[in-house]
């Protein structure tokens, strides 16, 4: 299987190039046979990259250590499921995995559009195949996963212990799915530029792709945070590590794009802006890979520095960026806005502000991430900016963004008057301010945290009022009970209400982040029988009694030292938890496995920092003295709950049906509120019984109004 | 065995890729009949905007003065888009050179629809559910069957005003 995989990879590249060239030529010459040949090339590339990937997995599972990649990332004692993850454990497999994911999404895009939107498809296929070809070239000529050693070692060097965690099976693939899925909207954008179909059509066709990519990107980032929280053992979930930042960059730009496309769809504005954002988001996904794979900036994720890869990626980004910029400039006259901003106090302005803030944040993150490179270029030595810089810049930006989430839903398109602003904002503002005052009196004195809670509660109040108004109106008009009215309300316009649910998730996550202002930490060396006490910011005290140390061994793989702590909350026993140090024998590297006791409001987080005596396992407690780092992390669970809500909201928006523009049955004209990205708490649609007579005056000769055929996105 | 599989894989892939070139089998290239033109898209956007103005007014986000001014402005845009669509239809019919009773009847249908849309835009009976512009005083939408609320049916907010 492995040999077949290597062969498949070699024939995938010429087929990919052939298909790409034929697709572009087919589009240019309007030759359907060339286009069909190009599309079939894409299907073949998916099959071949899948075989190549299976070949790598087979090499890992079959302990084929004559392959350099398997030798360096596996060992005989590694559990099988970690061997399967070997495909993306190292650089060489990761880039093949990227090509596989991209081929998969490309085939989906072409298959769904095999009988519609055909004017776009030759260039879409050509663009997708060109990008896959780039990754195949790197995989074959720079980071060959099938490269063989001159001899066949009996065993491998093993997998990095920090990667031997179940999140390894989930986090990287999720993030890759997000990165690669965004290539499809990019390909449609390039096609729109090449064909001159520059209205909102390409956006309608790719809306689901954008949301899918955003869904996976969001989940990938959250999974990464959870992995860091559980595995790295420093008590936090985000360290502003360059590769963490690199995954955040496309997310920030894609979030801006998700909002600004609504303006183009409903108002015909910001066409150049949207085109630029989709290109920028795609470039950011490539930049993330560049940063991880080049090793130019030190990171917990990075591989060894590889200047060939660095220059190859830089060259690719330059070609794509310059090519797209040239196309955009060439098409500028055709991308003039159909309208102008009517008022600063309008939803368009709020969305534009949201875009500027998100891009400002992206710029700040990028600046901080690349700062070591700049300083090295200027002074010869790398100077890094740490979390304080990122926090100082991004917390105010995040607060503005949070506030805009409350403004957007209740402000009218085009123009909002002072009277109506007052009417819509007074209630939620009062709720937010009142909550802030109550929190202040309860002891929340940290300014940024207090602002986060106050603004967050304001946003939640806005969203609750929106749901309440919509449900009430629907219940009244349709004579439905409130629950049914609520369900129908969401079903009728999944995009808008799903978006509100996403906002709820984001607010809850922000509140979880703000909890870090009240983290408590104690570090203490104790013997069995002794106790560590730590106060929670919620007023109670935890007492952790060190019960003892035990050992466990996975022969030939690892040895574990497990400390057991019994936990009392205000003197009442609430449970026990284990925290470990694990020594992986192949690497000789100790790893911390933290003990976490999670409740709704906080995490009790215990790290076995050091063991004074790892060998003397006698019964004397003095042999078992250990240093523990104990933290109380308030509201951290809210980050994970918020992430779940965010995912749920995105799924609601993604779910087929509802009022997705371009996905409605033929004959419906303009669609429902979702078509314009939602416009507040509009009265929901009444649906008369089927026996309702036709409306007066509408029984004349009729023709079904045209609808966009973009049901495929 | 691996070599045989590799050869079969290559032959299969190459055969599938070259098949359209050898047999002339082609992927569809042009827009399908049910796909929108740029002009139709502009019309759709104009009608969406009209609906948004109605929604915002009913949601209490626009006061009456702004509602009237905006509605007049958006209505003018929608009417211009309808004119463009009518011209496009006339041009395409002329280019196709179709004649005969069936083509004339289809053209007449389209013109009647455009006329109905114009009339309904002027009178403002936009459906809150699907955005379809209905004739004045309609109680139910001709497109989706939903009840057309009094304010939009009468074309005047004075009859009700926005809900609280």
Coordinates of N, CA, C and O in Angstrom, one line a residue, chain A residues 422-514:
Chain A
X422 N -32.8 55.7 20.5 CA -33.1 55.8 21.9 C -34.1 54.7 22.3 O -33.9 54.0 23.3
X423 N -35.1 54.5 21.4 CA -36.1 53.5 21.7 C -35.6 52.1 21.8 O -36.0 51.3 22.7
X424 N -34.7 51.8 20.9 CA -34.2 50.4 20.8 C -33.0 50.1 21.8 O -32.8 49.0 22.2
X425 N -32.3 51.2 22.2 CA -31.1 50.9 23.0 C -31.4 51.1 24.5 O -30.6 50.6 25.3
X426 N -32.4 51.9 24.8 CA -32.5 52.3 26.2 C -32.6 51.1 27.2 O -31.9 51.0 28.1
X427 N -33.5 50.2 26.8 CA -33.7 49.0 27.7 C -32.4 48.2 27.9 O -31.9 48.0 29.0
X428 N -31.9 47.7 26.8 CA -30.6 46.9 26.9 C -29.5 47.6 27.6 O -28.8 47.1 28.4
X429 N -29.4 49.0 27.3 CA -28.3 49.7 27.9 C -28.5 49.8 29.4 O -27.6 49.7 30.2
X430 N -29.8 50.0 29.8 CA -30.1 50.1 31.3 C -29.7 48.8 31.9 O -29.1 48.7 33.0
X431 N -30.1 47.7 31.3 CA -29.8 46.3 31.8 C -28.3 46.2 32.0 O -27.8 45.7 33.0
X432 N -27.5 46.6 30.9 CA -26.1 46.4 31.0 C -25.5 47.3 32.1 O -24.6 46.8 32.9
X433 N -25.9 48.5 32.1 CA -25.3 49.4 33.1 C -25.6 49.0 34.6 O -24.8 49.0 35.5
X434 N -26.9 48.6 34.7 CA -27.3 48.1 36.1 C -26.5 46.9 36.5 O -26.1 46.8 37.6
X435 N -26.3 46.0 35.5 CA -25.5 44.8 35.9 C -24.1 45.2 36.2 O -23.5 44.7 37.2
X436 N -23.6 46.2 35.5 CA -22.2 46.7 35.8 C -22.1 47.2 37.2 O -21.2 46.9 38.0
X437 N -23.2 48.0 37.6 CA -23.2 48.6 38.9 C -23.2 47.5 40.0 O -22.5 47.5 41.0
X438 N -24.1 46.6 39.8 CA -24.3 45.5 40.8 C -22.9 44.7 40.9 O -22.5 44.4 42.0
X439 N -22.3 44.4 39.7 CA -21.0 43.7 39.8 C -20.0 44.5 40.5 O -19.1 44.0 41.2
X440 N -20.0 45.8 40.3 CA -19.0 46.7 41.0 C -19.2 46.6 42.5 O -18.2 46.5 43.2
X441 N -20.4 46.7 42.9 CA -20.7 46.6 44.3 C -20.4 45.2 44.9 O -20.1 45.0 46.1
X442 N -20.4 44.2 44.0 CA -20.1 42.8 44.5 C -18.6 42.6 44.5 O -18.1 41.5 44.8
X443 N -17.8 43.6 44.0 CA -16.4 43.5 44.1 C -15.6 43.4 42.8 O -14.4 43.2 42.8
X444 N -16.3 43.5 41.7 CA -15.6 43.4 40.4 C -15.0 44.8 40.1 O -15.7 45.7 39.6
X445 N -13.8 45.0 40.4 CA -13.2 46.3 40.3 C -12.2 46.3 39.2 O -11.6 47.4 38.9
X446 N -11.9 45.2 38.5 CA -11.0 45.2 37.4 C -11.6 45.9 36.2 O -12.7 45.4 35.7
X447 N -11.1 47.0 35.7 CA -11.8 47.8 34.8 C -12.2 47.0 33.5 O -13.3 47.1 33.1
X448 N -11.2 46.4 32.9 CA -11.5 45.7 31.7 C -12.5 44.5 31.9 O -13.3 44.3 31.0
X449 N -12.3 43.8 33.0 CA -13.3 42.7 33.2 C -14.7 43.3 33.4 O -15.7 42.8 32.9
X450 N -14.8 44.4 34.2 CA -16.1 45.0 34.5 C -16.7 45.5 33.2 O -17.9 45.3 32.9
X451 N -15.9 46.1 32.3 CA -16.4 46.6 31.0 C -16.9 45.4 30.2 O -17.9 45.5 29.5
X452 N -16.1 44.3 30.2 CA -16.5 43.1 29.4 C -17.9 42.6 29.9 O -18.8 42.3 29.0
X453 N -18.1 42.5 31.2 CA -19.3 42.0 31.7 C -20.5 42.9 31.4 O -21.6 42.5 31.0
X454 N -20.2 44.2 31.5 CA -21.3 45.2 31.3 C -21.7 45.2 29.8 O -22.9 45.1 29.5
X455 N -20.7 45.3 29.0 CA -21.1 45.3 27.5 C -21.7 44.0 27.1 O -22.6 43.9 26.3
X456 N -21.1 42.9 27.6 CA -21.6 41.6 27.3 C -23.1 41.4 27.7 O -23.9 40.9 26.9
X457 N -23.4 41.9 28.9 CA -24.8 41.8 29.3 C -25.7 42.7 28.4 O -26.8 42.3 28.1
X458 N -25.2 43.8 28.1 CA -26.0 44.7 27.1 C -26.2 44.0 25.8 O -27.4 43.9 25.3
X459 N -25.2 43.3 25.3 CA -25.4 42.6 24.0 C -26.4 41.4 24.2 O -27.3 41.2 23.4
X460 N -26.3 40.7 25.3 CA -27.2 39.6 25.5 C -28.6 40.1 25.7 O -29.6 39.5 25.2
X461 N -28.8 41.3 26.3 CA -30.1 41.9 26.4 C -30.7 42.3 25.1 O -31.9 42.0 24.8
X462 N -29.8 42.8 24.2 CA -30.3 43.2 22.9 C -30.8 41.9 22.1 O -31.9 41.9 21.5
X463 N -30.0 40.8 22.3 CA -30.4 39.6 21.5 C -31.7 39.0 22.1 O -32.6 38.6 21.4
X464 N -31.8 39.0 23.4 CA -33.0 38.5 24.1 C -34.2 39.3 23.6 O -35.2 38.7 23.3
X465 N -34.1 40.6 23.6 CA -35.2 41.5 23.1 C -35.5 41.1 21.7 O -36.7 41.1 21.3
X466 N -34.5 40.9 20.8 CA -34.8 40.6 19.4 C -35.6 39.3 19.3 O -36.6 39.2 18.6
X467 N -35.1 38.3 20.1 CA -35.9 37.0 20.1 C -37.3 37.2 20.6 O -38.2 36.7 20.1
X468 N -37.4 38.0 21.7 CA -38.7 38.1 22.3 C -39.6 38.9 21.4 O -40.8 38.5 21.2
X469 N -39.1 39.9 20.8 CA -40.0 40.7 19.8 C -40.5 39.8 18.7 O -41.7 39.8 18.3
X470 N -39.5 39.1 18.1 CA -39.9 38.2 17.0 C -40.9 37.1 17.4 O -41.9 36.9 16.7
X471 N -40.6 36.5 18.5 CA -41.5 35.4 19.0 C -42.9 35.9 19.3 O -43.9 35.4 18.9
X472 N -42.9 37.1 20.0 CA -44.2 37.7 20.4 C -45.0 38.0 19.1 O -46.2 37.7 19.1
X473 N -44.4 38.6 18.2 CA -45.1 39.0 17.0 C -45.6 37.8 16.2 O -46.7 37.8 15.7
X474 N -44.7 36.8 16.1 CA -45.2 35.6 15.4 C -46.3 34.9 16.1 O -47.3 34.4 15.5
X475 N -46.2 34.8 17.4 CA -47.2 34.1 18.2 C -48.6 34.9 18.0 O -49.6 34.2 17.9
X476 N -48.5 36.2 18.0 CA -49.7 37.0 17.8 C -50.3 36.8 16.5 O -51.5 36.5 16.3
X477 N -49.5 36.9 15.5 CA -50.1 36.9 14.1 C -50.5 35.4 13.7 O -51.5 35.2 13.1
X478 N -49.7 34.5 14.1 CA -50.0 33.1 13.7 C -50.8 32.3 14.7 O -51.2 31.2 14.5
X479 N -51.1 33.0 15.8 CA -51.9 32.3 16.9 C -51.2 31.1 17.4 O -51.8 30.0 17.5
X480 N -49.9 31.2 17.6 CA -49.1 30.0 18.0 C -48.7 30.2 19.5 O -48.7 31.3 20.0
X481 N -48.5 29.1 20.1 CA -47.9 29.2 21.5 C -46.5 29.7 21.4 O -45.8 29.5 20.4
X482 N -46.0 30.3 22.5 CA -44.7 31.0 22.4 C -43.6 30.0 21.9 O -42.7 30.4 21.1
X483 N -43.6 28.7 22.4 CA -42.5 27.8 22.0 C -42.6 27.5 20.5 O -41.5 27.6 19.8
X484 N -43.8 27.2 20.0 CA -43.9 26.9 18.6 C -43.5 28.2 17.8 O -42.8 28.1 16.7
X485 N -43.9 29.3 18.2 CA -43.6 30.6 17.5 C -42.1 30.8 17.5 O -41.5 31.1 16.4
X486 N -41.4 30.5 18.6 CA -40.0 30.6 18.7 C -39.3 29.7 17.7 O -38.4 30.1 16.9
X487 N -39.7 28.4 17.7 CA -39.1 27.4 16.8 C -39.3 27.8 15.3 O -38.4 27.8 14.5
X488 N -40.5 28.2 15.0 CA -40.8 28.6 13.6 C -40.0 29.9 13.2 O -39.6 30.0 12.1
X489 N -39.9 30.8 14.2 CA -39.2 32.0 13.9 C -37.7 31.7 13.5 O -37.2 32.2 12.5
X490 N -37.1 30.8 14.2 CA -35.7 30.5 13.9 C -35.6 29.7 12.6 O -34.8 29.9 11.7
X491 N -36.6 28.8 12.4 CA -36.6 27.9 11.2 C -36.8 28.8 10.0 O -36.2 28.5 8.9
X492 N -37.6 29.8 10.1 CA -37.9 30.6 8.9 C -36.7 31.5 8.4 O -36.7 31.9 7.3
X493 N -35.8 31.8 9.4 CA -34.7 32.6 9.0 C -33.5 32.2 9.8 O -33.0 32.9 10.7
X494 N -33.0 31.0 9.4 CA -31.9 30.4 10.2 C -30.6 31.3 10.1 O -29.9 31.3 11.1
X495 N -30.4 32.0 9.1 CA -29.2 32.8 9.0 C -29.1 33.8 10.0 O -28.1 34.0 10.7
X496 N -30.3 34.6 10.1 CA -30.2 35.7 11.1 C -30.2 35.2 12.5 O -29.4 35.6 13.3
X497 N -31.1 34.3 12.8 CA -31.2 33.9 14.2 C -30.0 33.0 14.6 O -29.6 33.0 15.8
X498 N -29.5 32.2 13.7 CA -28.3 31.5 13.9 C -27.1 32.4 14.2 O -26.3 32.2 15.1
X499 N -27.1 33.5 13.5 CA -26.1 34.6 13.8 C -26.2 35.1 15.2 O -25.2 35.3 15.8
X500 N -27.4 35.3 15.6 CA -27.6 35.8 17.0 C -27.1 34.8 18.0 O -26.5 35.2 19.0
X501 N -27.3 33.5 17.7 CA -26.9 32.5 18.7 C -25.3 32.5 18.7 O -24.7 32.3 19.8
X502 N -24.7 32.7 17.5 CA -23.3 32.8 17.5 C -22.8 33.9 18.4 O -21.9 33.8 19.1
X503 N -23.5 35.1 18.3 CA -23.1 36.2 19.1 C -23.2 35.9 20.6 O -22.4 36.3 21.4
X504 N -24.3 35.1 21.0 CA -24.4 34.7 22.4 C -23.2 33.9 22.8 O -22.6 34.2 23.8
X505 N -22.8 33.0 21.9 CA -21.6 32.2 22.2 C -20.3 33.0 22.4 O -19.5 32.8 23.3
X506 N -20.2 34.0 21.5 CA -19.0 34.9 21.6 C -19.0 35.7 22.8 O -18.0 35.8 23.5
X507 N -20.2 36.2 23.2 CA -20.3 37.0 24.5 C -19.9 36.2 25.7 O -19.1 36.6 26.5
X508 N -20.4 34.9 25.7 CA -20.1 34.1 26.8 C -18.6 33.7 26.8 O -17.9 33.7 27.9
X509 N -18.0 33.5 25.7 CA -16.5 33.3 25.6 C -15.8 34.5 26.1 O -14.8 34.4 26.8
X510 N -16.2 35.7 25.7 CA -15.5 36.9 26.1 C -15.6 37.0 27.7 O -14.6 37.4 28.3
X511 N -16.7 36.7 28.2 CA -16.8 36.7 29.7 C -15.9 35.7 30.3 O -15.3 36.0 31.4
X512 N -15.8 34.6 29.7 CA -14.8 33.6 30.2 C -13.4 34.1 30.1 O -12.6 33.9 31.0
X513 N -13.0 34.8 29.0 CA -11.7 35.4 28.9 C -11.5 36.4 30.1 O -10.4 36.5 30.7
X514 N -12.6 37.2 30.3 CA -12.4 38.3 31.3 C -12.2 37.7 32.7 O -11.6 38.3 33.6

